[in-house]
Amino acid sequence: MYAEAGWAGFTFDAIAARSGVGKAAIYRRWDSKLGILQAAMRAASVGFVEVPDTGELRSDLVCVARTLVERLDQPVGMAELRLLLDAKLFPEEFADLDHARAASRVKARETVDRAVARGELPAGTRPEFVFDLVRGAVVHNFLMVPTGMADAWRARRAQFTEEIVDAALAGLRAQGTAIATS
Amino acid sequence: MYAEAGWAGFTFDAIAARSGVGKAAIYRRWDSKLGILQAAMRAASVGFVEVPDTGELRSDLVCVARTLVERLDQPVGMAELRLLLDAKLFPEEFADLDHARAASRVKARETVDRAVARGELPAGTRPEFVFDLVRGAVVHNFLMVPTGMADAWRARRAQFTEEIVDAALAGLRAQGTAIATS
């Protein structure tokens, strides 16, 4: 419901109506709509960067990109995007999101440290930058699909994610070389 | 108001209260809230890809990235992001957005055609891909800034946008080479 209606539409009344649970029963368990949203997000394992350790950076990132693209096509992924947006506008209500952002940064750093140790990325690569390029391109690619082309996009999205990862990796490696020689 | 409250919160009642204009007066001019949003977006020159022709791809893209990052930090940029999100959930209400997306694709193709003609990008580069990388990374970079670090981010955002453009260009050129030799 939050994915569809956003923060303004995510009200006790609407939650009660949609869930078929009485408002009094909901209030006994949660005293704020933020609490309900947090519980729902935990139940859906919302997180922004889940990175596997496959032993190779490219396959780590392909996995990140594929998981993201599959989630974006479902309400939970839309809810995650909405959360990031709403947190910009209501920073106090969504202060908790900073924990998720911090956890993302830790995972990003671990992934990049492993890649640098294996010689797959230049030392000094900023971890956030890797994920800005990969995850950002995946999100933008998804958002810009014309309404009538969703099926054609679904058929090609696995290919798009690999192209994005390959371009990002080539760009990061070239930039590392530029830094190293400048 | 749409940037803050989203589609569910963008109601005739809320618009009347916030603008101080009577609901009857608003209804005389617009018969749907979508009409009001469209008029507001036109007034704010909402568009998704405004690309200048500077004579060089890198500076075209730096300009695109800078304009985007400055807009994102204002309500109009947040409204644009929200529109893209809401259009996924309410494709019929926001069918008009496909015109903006199509206009973006035309501009992207013109920019990339010019760059290919000047030898700045490999022939066959998919225009949307260039903008997925550049605009996507800018949006992701913005969304992931922790709440308390907005000022530090503002101080570095010009540098971030140039890094993004350089990495994207290097990645696209490397990928073109890979395609050409495969």
CSV table of C-alpha atoms in Angstrom, one decimal:
chain,number,residue,atom,x,y,z
A,1,MET,CA,0.0,0.0,0.0
A,2,TYR,CA,2.9,2.4,0.7
A,3,ALA,CA,4.4,1.5,-2.6
A,4,GLU,CA,1.2,2.5,-4.4
A,5,ALA,CA,-0.1,5.4,-2.3
A,6,GLY,CA,3.1,6.9,-0.7
A,7,TRP,CA,3.4,8.4,2.7
A,8,ALA,CA,0.4,10.7,2.5
A,9,GLY,CA,-1.9,7.8,1.5
A,10,PHE,CA,-0.5,5.4,4.1
A,11,THR,CA,-3.0,6.2,6.8
A,12,PHE,CA,-4.5,4.1,9.7
A,13,ASP,CA,-7.9,4.4,8.0
A,14,ALA,CA,-6.5,3.1,4.6
A,15,ILE,CA,-4.5,0.3,6.3
A,16,ALA,CA,-7.5,-0.8,8.3
A,17,ALA,CA,-9.8,-0.8,5.2
A,18,ARG,CA,-7.3,-2.7,3.0
A,19,SER,CA,-6.2,-5.2,5.6
A,20,GLY,CA,-9.8,-5.8,6.9
A,21,VAL,CA,-8.4,-5.4,10.5
A,22,GLY,CA,-10.1,-3.0,12.8
A,23,LYS,CA,-8.4,0.3,13.6
A,24,ALA,CA,-8.5,-0.4,17.3
A,25,ALA,CA,-6.6,-3.7,16.8
A,26,ILE,CA,-4.0,-2.0,14.8
A,27,TYR,CA,-3.6,0.8,17.4
A,28,ARG,CA,-3.1,-1.8,20.1
A,29,ARG,CA,0.0,-3.0,18.3
A,30,TRP,CA,1.4,0.2,16.7
A,31,ASP,CA,1.1,3.8,17.8
A,32,SER,CA,2.4,5.3,14.6
A,33,LYS,CA,2.1,4.6,10.9
A,34,LEU,CA,5.9,4.8,10.8
A,35,GLY,CA,6.0,1.8,13.1
A,36,ILE,CA,3.7,-0.2,10.8
A,37,LEU,CA,5.8,0.7,7.7
A,38,GLN,CA,9.0,-0.3,9.5
A,39,ALA,CA,7.6,-3.7,10.5
A,40,ALA,CA,6.4,-4.2,6.9
A,41,MET,CA,9.8,-3.3,5.5
A,42,ARG,CA,11.5,-5.7,8.0
A,43,ALA,CA,9.1,-8.5,7.0
A,44,ALA,CA,9.9,-7.9,3.4
A,45,SER,CA,13.7,-7.8,4.2
A,46,VAL,CA,14.1,-4.4,2.8
A,47,GLY,CA,17.7,-3.4,2.3
A,48,PHE,CA,19.4,-1.4,-0.3
A,49,VAL,CA,22.6,-3.3,-1.0
A,50,GLU,CA,22.6,-7.1,-0.6
A,51,VAL,CA,25.9,-8.2,-2.0
A,52,PRO,CA,26.9,-11.8,-2.3
A,53,ASP,CA,30.5,-12.9,-2.2
A,54,THR,CA,30.9,-15.0,-5.4
A,55,GLY,CA,34.7,-14.7,-5.4
A,56,GLU,CA,34.6,-12.3,-8.5
A,57,LEU,CA,33.5,-8.7,-8.6
A,58,ARG,CA,31.7,-8.9,-12.0
A,59,SER,CA,29.5,-11.7,-10.8
A,60,ASP,CA,28.9,-10.0,-7.4
A,61,LEU,CA,27.7,-6.9,-9.3
A,62,VAL,CA,25.6,-8.9,-11.9
A,63,CYS,CA,23.9,-10.5,-8.9
A,64,VAL,CA,23.3,-7.1,-7.2
A,65,ALA,CA,21.9,-5.7,-10.5
A,66,ARG,CA,19.6,-8.7,-11.2
A,67,THR,CA,18.2,-8.7,-7.7
A,68,LEU,CA,17.5,-5.0,-7.9
A,69,VAL,CA,15.8,-5.2,-11.3
A,70,GLU,CA,13.6,-8.1,-10.1
A,71,ARG,CA,12.7,-6.3,-6.9
A,72,LEU,CA,11.9,-3.0,-8.8
A,73,ASP,CA,9.3,-4.9,-10.8
A,74,GLN,CA,7.5,-5.7,-7.6
A,75,PRO,CA,5.8,-3.6,-4.9
A,76,VAL,CA,8.7,-4.1,-2.4
A,77,GLY,CA,11.2,-2.5,-4.8
A,78,MET,CA,8.9,0.4,-5.5
A,79,ALA,CA,8.5,0.8,-1.8
A,80,GLU,CA,12.3,1.0,-1.4
A,81,LEU,CA,12.6,3.7,-4.0
A,82,ARG,CA,9.7,5.6,-2.5
A,83,LEU,CA,11.4,5.4,0.9
A,84,LEU,CA,14.6,6.9,-0.4
A,85,LEU,CA,12.6,9.7,-2.0
A,86,ASP,CA,10.4,10.3,1.1
A,87,ALA,CA,13.4,10.3,3.4
A,88,LYS,CA,14.7,13.4,1.4
A,89,LEU,CA,11.4,15.2,2.1
A,90,PHE,CA,10.7,13.9,5.7
A,91,PRO,CA,14.2,13.4,7.1
A,92,GLU,CA,13.0,13.2,10.7
A,93,GLU,CA,10.2,10.6,10.2
A,94,PHE,CA,12.6,8.5,8.1
A,95,ALA,CA,15.8,9.0,10.2
A,96,ASP,CA,16.0,5.2,10.5
A,97,LEU,CA,16.8,4.9,6.9
A,98,ASP,CA,20.3,6.2,7.7
A,99,HIS,CA,20.9,2.8,9.4
A,100,ALA,CA,20.0,1.0,6.1
A,101,ARG,CA,22.2,3.5,4.2
A,102,ALA,CA,25.1,2.9,6.6
A,103,ALA,CA,24.7,-0.9,6.3
A,104,SER,CA,24.8,-0.5,2.5
A,105,ARG,CA,28.0,1.5,2.7
A,106,VAL,CA,29.7,-1.2,4.9
A,107,LYS,CA,28.7,-3.9,2.4
A,108,ALA,CA,29.8,-1.8,-0.5
A,109,ARG,CA,33.2,-1.3,1.1
A,110,GLU,CA,33.7,-5.0,1.9
A,111,THR,CA,32.9,-5.9,-1.8
A,112,VAL,CA,35.2,-3.3,-3.2
A,113,ASP,CA,38.0,-4.2,-0.7
A,114,ARG,CA,37.8,-7.8,-1.8
A,115,ALA,CA,37.9,-6.7,-5.5
A,116,VAL,CA,40.9,-4.5,-4.9
A,117,ALA,CA,42.7,-7.3,-3.1
A,118,ARG,CA,42.1,-9.6,-6.1
A,119,GLY,CA,43.3,-6.9,-8.5
A,120,GLU,CA,39.9,-6.4,-10.1
A,121,LEU,CA,39.6,-2.7,-9.3
A,122,PRO,CA,42.2,0.0,-8.8
A,123,ALA,CA,43.2,0.8,-5.2
A,124,GLY,CA,41.4,3.9,-4.0
A,125,THR,CA,38.1,3.2,-5.8
A,126,ARG,CA,35.3,4.8,-3.9
A,127,PRO,CA,32.9,2.0,-3.0
A,128,GLU,CA,29.8,4.2,-3.2
A,129,PHE,CA,30.8,5.2,-6.7
A,130,VAL,CA,30.7,1.5,-7.9
A,131,PHE,CA,27.1,1.2,-6.6
A,132,ASP,CA,26.0,4.6,-7.9
A,133,LEU,CA,27.0,3.5,-11.4
A,134,VAL,CA,25.6,0.0,-11.3
A,135,ARG,CA,22.4,0.4,-9.2
A,136,GLY,CA,21.8,3.9,-10.5
A,137,ALA,CA,21.8,2.8,-14.1
A,138,VAL,CA,19.5,-0.2,-13.3
A,139,VAL,CA,17.0,2.1,-11.6
A,140,HIS,CA,17.1,4.7,-14.4
A,141,ASN,CA,16.8,2.0,-17.0
A,142,PHE,CA,13.7,0.7,-15.2
A,143,LEU,CA,12.1,4.1,-14.7
A,144,MET,CA,12.4,5.2,-18.3
A,145,VAL,CA,10.8,2.2,-19.9
A,146,PRO,CA,7.7,3.5,-21.8
A,147,THR,CA,4.4,2.1,-20.4
A,148,GLY,CA,3.6,-0.1,-23.4
A,149,MET,CA,7.1,-1.6,-23.6
A,150,ALA,CA,7.2,-3.3,-20.2
A,151,ASP,CA,7.1,-6.8,-21.7
A,152,ALA,CA,9.9,-6.1,-24.2
A,153,TRP,CA,11.9,-4.6,-21.4
A,154,ARG,CA,11.4,-7.7,-19.2
A,155,ALA,CA,12.7,-9.9,-22.1
A,156,ARG,CA,15.9,-7.8,-22.3
A,157,ARG,CA,16.5,-6.8,-18.7
A,158,ALA,CA,19.0,-9.5,-18.0
A,159,GLN,CA,21.1,-8.4,-21.0
A,160,PHE,CA,20.8,-4.7,-19.9
A,161,THR,CA,22.0,-5.5,-16.4
A,162,GLU,CA,25.1,-7.3,-17.8
A,163,GLU,CA,25.8,-4.3,-20.1
A,164,ILE,CA,25.5,-1.9,-17.2
A,165,VAL,CA,27.9,-3.9,-15.0
A,166,ASP,CA,30.5,-4.3,-17.9
A,167,ALA,CA,30.4,-0.6,-18.7
A,168,ALA,CA,30.7,0.4,-15.0
A,169,LEU,CA,33.6,-1.9,-14.5
A,170,ALA,CA,35.4,-0.7,-17.6
A,171,GLY,CA,34.8,2.9,-16.6
A,172,LEU,CA,36.0,2.4,-13.0
A,173,ARG,CA,39.2,0.6,-14.2
A,174,ALA,CA,39.9,3.4,-16.7
A,175,GLN,CA,39.4,6.0,-14.1
A,176,GLY,CA,41.7,4.3,-11.7
A,177,THR,CA,44.4,4.3,-14.4
A,178,ALA,CA,43.8,8.0,-14.9
A,179,ILE,CA,44.2,8.7,-11.2
A,180,ALA,CA,47.2,6.5,-10.9
A,181,THR,CA,49.0,8.2,-13.9
A,182,SER,CA,47.9,11.8,-13.1
B,1,MET,CA,2.9,19.8,-2.9
B,2,TYR,CA,3.0,16.8,-5.2
B,3,ALA,CA,6.8,16.5,-4.5
B,4,GLU,CA,6.1,16.3,-0.8
B,5,ALA,CA,2.8,14.4,-0.5
B,6,GLY,CA,2.8,12.3,-3.7
B,7,TRP,CA,-0.2,11.4,-5.7
B,8,ALA,CA,-2.4,10.2,-2.8
B,9,GLY,CA,-1.8,13.5,-0.9
B,10,PHE,CA,-2.3,15.7,-4.0
B,11,THR,CA,-6.1,16.3,-3.6
B,12,PHE,CA,-8.4,19.1,-4.4
B,13,ASP,CA,-8.9,19.7,-0.7
B,14,ALA,CA,-5.2,19.9,0.0
B,15,ILE,CA,-4.5,22.1,-3.0
B,16,ALA,CA,-7.3,24.5,-2.0
B,17,ALA,CA,-6.0,24.7,1.5
B,18,ARG,CA,-2.4,25.2,0.5
B,19,SER,CA,-3.0,27.7,-2.2
B,20,GLY,CA,-5.7,29.7,-0.4
B,21,VAL,CA,-7.9,29.4,-3.4
B,22,GLY,CA,-11.5,28.1,-3.1
B,23,LYS,CA,-12.2,24.6,-4.3
B,24,ALA,CA,-15.0,26.0,-6.5
B,25,ALA,CA,-12.6,28.3,-8.3
B,26,ILE,CA,-10.2,25.5,-8.9
B,27,TYR,CA,-12.9,23.2,-10.3
B,28,ARG,CA,-13.9,25.9,-12.7
B,29,ARG,CA,-10.5,25.7,-14.3
B,30,TRP,CA,-9.6,22.0,-13.9
B,31,ASP,CA,-11.8,19.0,-13.7
B,32,SER,CA,-9.1,16.6,-12.5
B,33,LYS,CA,-6.1,16.7,-10.2
B,34,LEU,CA,-4.1,15.3,-13.1
B,35,GLY,CA,-4.8,18.4,-15.1
B,36,ILE,CA,-3.5,20.6,-12.3
B,37,LEU,CA,-0.4,18.5,-11.9
B,38,GLN,CA,0.2,18.7,-15.7
B,39,ALA,CA,-0.2,22.5,-15.7
B,40,ALA,CA,2.2,22.8,-12.8
B,41,MET,CA,4.8,20.5,-14.4
B,42,ARG,CA,4.5,22.6,-17.6
B,43,ALA,CA,5.0,25.8,-15.7
B,44,ALA,CA,8.1,24.3,-14.0
B,45,SER,CA,9.4,23.2,-17.4
B,46,VAL,CA,9.5,19.6,-16.3
B,47,GLY,CA,11.4,17.4,-18.7
B,48,PHE,CA,13.7,14.5,-18.3
B,49,VAL,CA,16.5,15.1,-20.6
B,50,GLU,CA,17.5,18.6,-21.5
B,51,VAL,CA,20.7,18.3,-23.5
B,52,PRO,CA,22.7,21.3,-24.7
B,53,ASP,CA,24.8,21.1,-27.8
B,54,THR,CA,28.2,22.3,-26.6
B,55,GLY,CA,30.1,20.7,-29.4
B,56,GLU,CA,31.7,18.1,-27.2
B,57,LEU,CA,30.0,15.0,-25.6
B,58,ARG,CA,31.8,15.3,-22.3
B,59,SER,CA,30.6,18.8,-21.7
B,60,ASP,CA,27.1,18.0,-22.9
B,61,LEU,CA,26.9,15.3,-20.3
B,62,VAL,CA,28.5,17.3,-17.5
B,63,CYS,CA,25.8,19.9,-18.2
B,64,VAL,CA,23.1,17.3,-18.1
B,65,ALA,CA,24.4,15.8,-14.9
B,66,ARG,CA,24.8,19.2,-13.2
B,67,THR,CA,21.3,20.4,-14.2
B,68,LEU,CA,19.9,17.2,-12.8
B,69,VAL,CA,21.7,17.3,-9.5
B,70,GLU,CA,20.7,20.9,-9.0
B,71,ARG,CA,17.0,20.1,-9.8
B,72,LEU,CA,17.0,17.0,-7.6
B,73,ASP,CA,17.9,19.3,-4.7
B,74,GLN,CA,14.7,21.3,-5.3
B,75,PRO,CA,11.0,20.3,-5.2
B,76,VAL,CA,10.7,20.2,-9.0
B,77,GLY,CA,13.4,17.5,-9.3
B,78,MET,CA,11.7,15.5,-6.5
B,79,ALA,CA,8.4,15.9,-8.4
B,80,GLU,CA,10.0,14.6,-11.6
B,81,LEU,CA,11.4,11.5,-9.7
B,82,ARG,CA,8.0,10.9,-8.1
B,83,LEU,CA,6.3,11.2,-11.5
B,84,LEU,CA,8.5,8.4,-12.9
B,85,LEU,CA,7.7,6.2,-9.9
B,86,ASP,CA,3.9,6.9,-9.9
B,87,ALA,CA,3.7,6.3,-13.6
B,88,LYS,CA,4.9,2.7,-12.9
B,89,LEU,CA,2.0,2.3,-10.5
B,90,PHE,CA,-0.7,4.3,-12.2
B,91,PRO,CA,0.2,3.9,-15.9
B,92,GLU,CA,-3.2,5.1,-17.1
B,93,GLU,CA,-3.3,8.3,-15.1
B,94,PHE,CA,0.2,9.1,-16.1
B,95,ALA,CA,0.1,7.9,-19.7
B,96,ASP,CA,1.1,11.4,-20.8
B,97,LEU,CA,4.5,10.8,-19.3
B,98,ASP,CA,5.3,8.6,-22.3
B,99,HIS,CA,5.5,11.8,-24.4
B,100,ALA,CA,8.2,13.2,-22.1
B,101,ARG,CA,10.0,9.8,-22.2
B,102,ALA,CA,9.8,9.8,-26.0
B,103,ALA,CA,11.1,13.4,-26.2
B,104,SER,CA,14.0,12.3,-23.9
B,105,ARG,CA,14.8,9.5,-26.2
B,106,VAL,CA,14.9,11.8,-29.3
B,107,LYS,CA,17.2,14.2,-27.5
B,108,ALA,CA,19.4,11.3,-26.3
B,109,ARG,CA,19.7,10.0,-29.8
B,110,GLU,CA,20.6,13.4,-31.3
B,111,THR,CA,23.3,13.8,-28.7
B,112,VAL,CA,24.7,10.4,-29.3
B,113,ASP,CA,24.5,10.8,-33.1
B,114,ARG,CA,26.6,14.0,-32.9
B,115,ALA,CA,29.1,12.3,-30.6
B,116,VAL,CA,29.5,9.3,-32.9
B,117,ALA,CA,29.9,11.6,-35.9
B,118,ARG,CA,32.7,13.4,-34.0
B,119,GLY,CA,34.3,10.1,-33.1
B,120,GLU,CA,33.7,10.5,-29.3
B,121,LEU,CA,31.6,7.3,-29.0
B,122,PRO,CA,31.7,4.0,-30.9
B,123,ALA,CA,29.1,3.7,-33.6
B,124,GLY,CA,26.2,1.6,-32.3
B,125,THR,CA,26.2,3.0,-28.8
B,126,ARG,CA,22.6,2.8,-27.5
B,127,PRO,CA,21.6,6.3,-26.6
B,128,GLU,CA,19.4,5.3,-23.6
B,129,PHE,CA,22.4,3.5,-22.2
B,130,VAL,CA,24.5,6.7,-22.1
B,131,PHE,CA,21.8,8.4,-20.0
B,132,ASP,CA,21.0,5.4,-17.8
B,133,LEU,CA,24.7,5.5,-16.7
B,134,VAL,CA,25.0,9.2,-16.3
B,135,ARG,CA,21.6,10.2,-15.0
B,136,GLY,CA,21.1,7.0,-13.0
B,137,ALA,CA,24.4,7.4,-11.1
B,138,VAL,CA,23.5,11.1,-10.4
B,139,VAL,CA,20.1,10.1,-9.0
B,140,HIS,CA,21.5,7.2,-7.0
B,141,ASN,CA,24.3,9.3,-5.6
B,142,PHE,CA,21.7,11.9,-4.5
B,143,LEU,CA,19.3,9.4,-2.9
B,144,MET,CA,22.0,7.6,-0.9
B,145,VAL,CA,23.4,10.7,0.9
B,146,PRO,CA,22.9,10.2,4.6
B,147,THR,CA,20.5,12.8,6.2
B,148,GLY,CA,23.2,14.6,8.1
B,149,MET,CA,25.7,14.8,5.3
B,150,ALA,CA,23.7,16.9,2.8
B,151,ASP,CA,26.0,19.9,3.2
B,152,ALA,CA,29.1,17.9,2.7
B,153,TRP,CA,27.5,16.3,-0.3
B,154,ARG,CA,26.6,19.7,-1.8
B,155,ALA,CA,30.2,20.8,-1.5
B,156,ARG,CA,31.3,17.7,-3.5
B,157,ARG,CA,28.5,17.2,-5.9
B,158,ALA,CA,30.1,19.1,-8.8
B,159,GLN,CA,33.1,16.7,-8.5
B,160,PHE,CA,30.9,13.7,-8.2
B,161,THR,CA,29.1,14.6,-11.4
B,162,GLU,CA,32.3,14.9,-13.4
B,163,GLU,CA,33.6,11.6,-12.0
B,164,ILE,CA,30.3,10.0,-13.1
B,165,VAL,CA,30.5,11.4,-16.6
B,166,ASP,CA,34.2,10.3,-17.0
B,167,ALA,CA,33.6,6.8,-15.8
B,168,ALA,CA,30.5,6.5,-18.0
B,169,LEU,CA,32.4,7.7,-21.0
B,170,ALA,CA,35.3,5.4,-20.4
B,171,GLY,CA,33.0,2.5,-19.9
B,172,LEU,CA,31.0,3.2,-23.0
B,173,ARG,CA,34.2,3.5,-25.1
B,174,ALA,CA,35.6,0.3,-23.7
B,175,GLN,CA,32.3,-1.5,-24.4
B,176,GLY,CA,32.2,-0.2,-27.9
B,177,THR,CA,35.7,-1.7,-28.4
B,178,ALA,CA,34.6,-5.0,-27.0
B,179,ILE,CA,31.6,-5.1,-29.3
B,180,ALA,CA,33.8,-4.1,-32.3
B,181,THR,CA,36.3,-6.8,-31.6
B,182,SER,CA,33.9,-9.6,-30.6
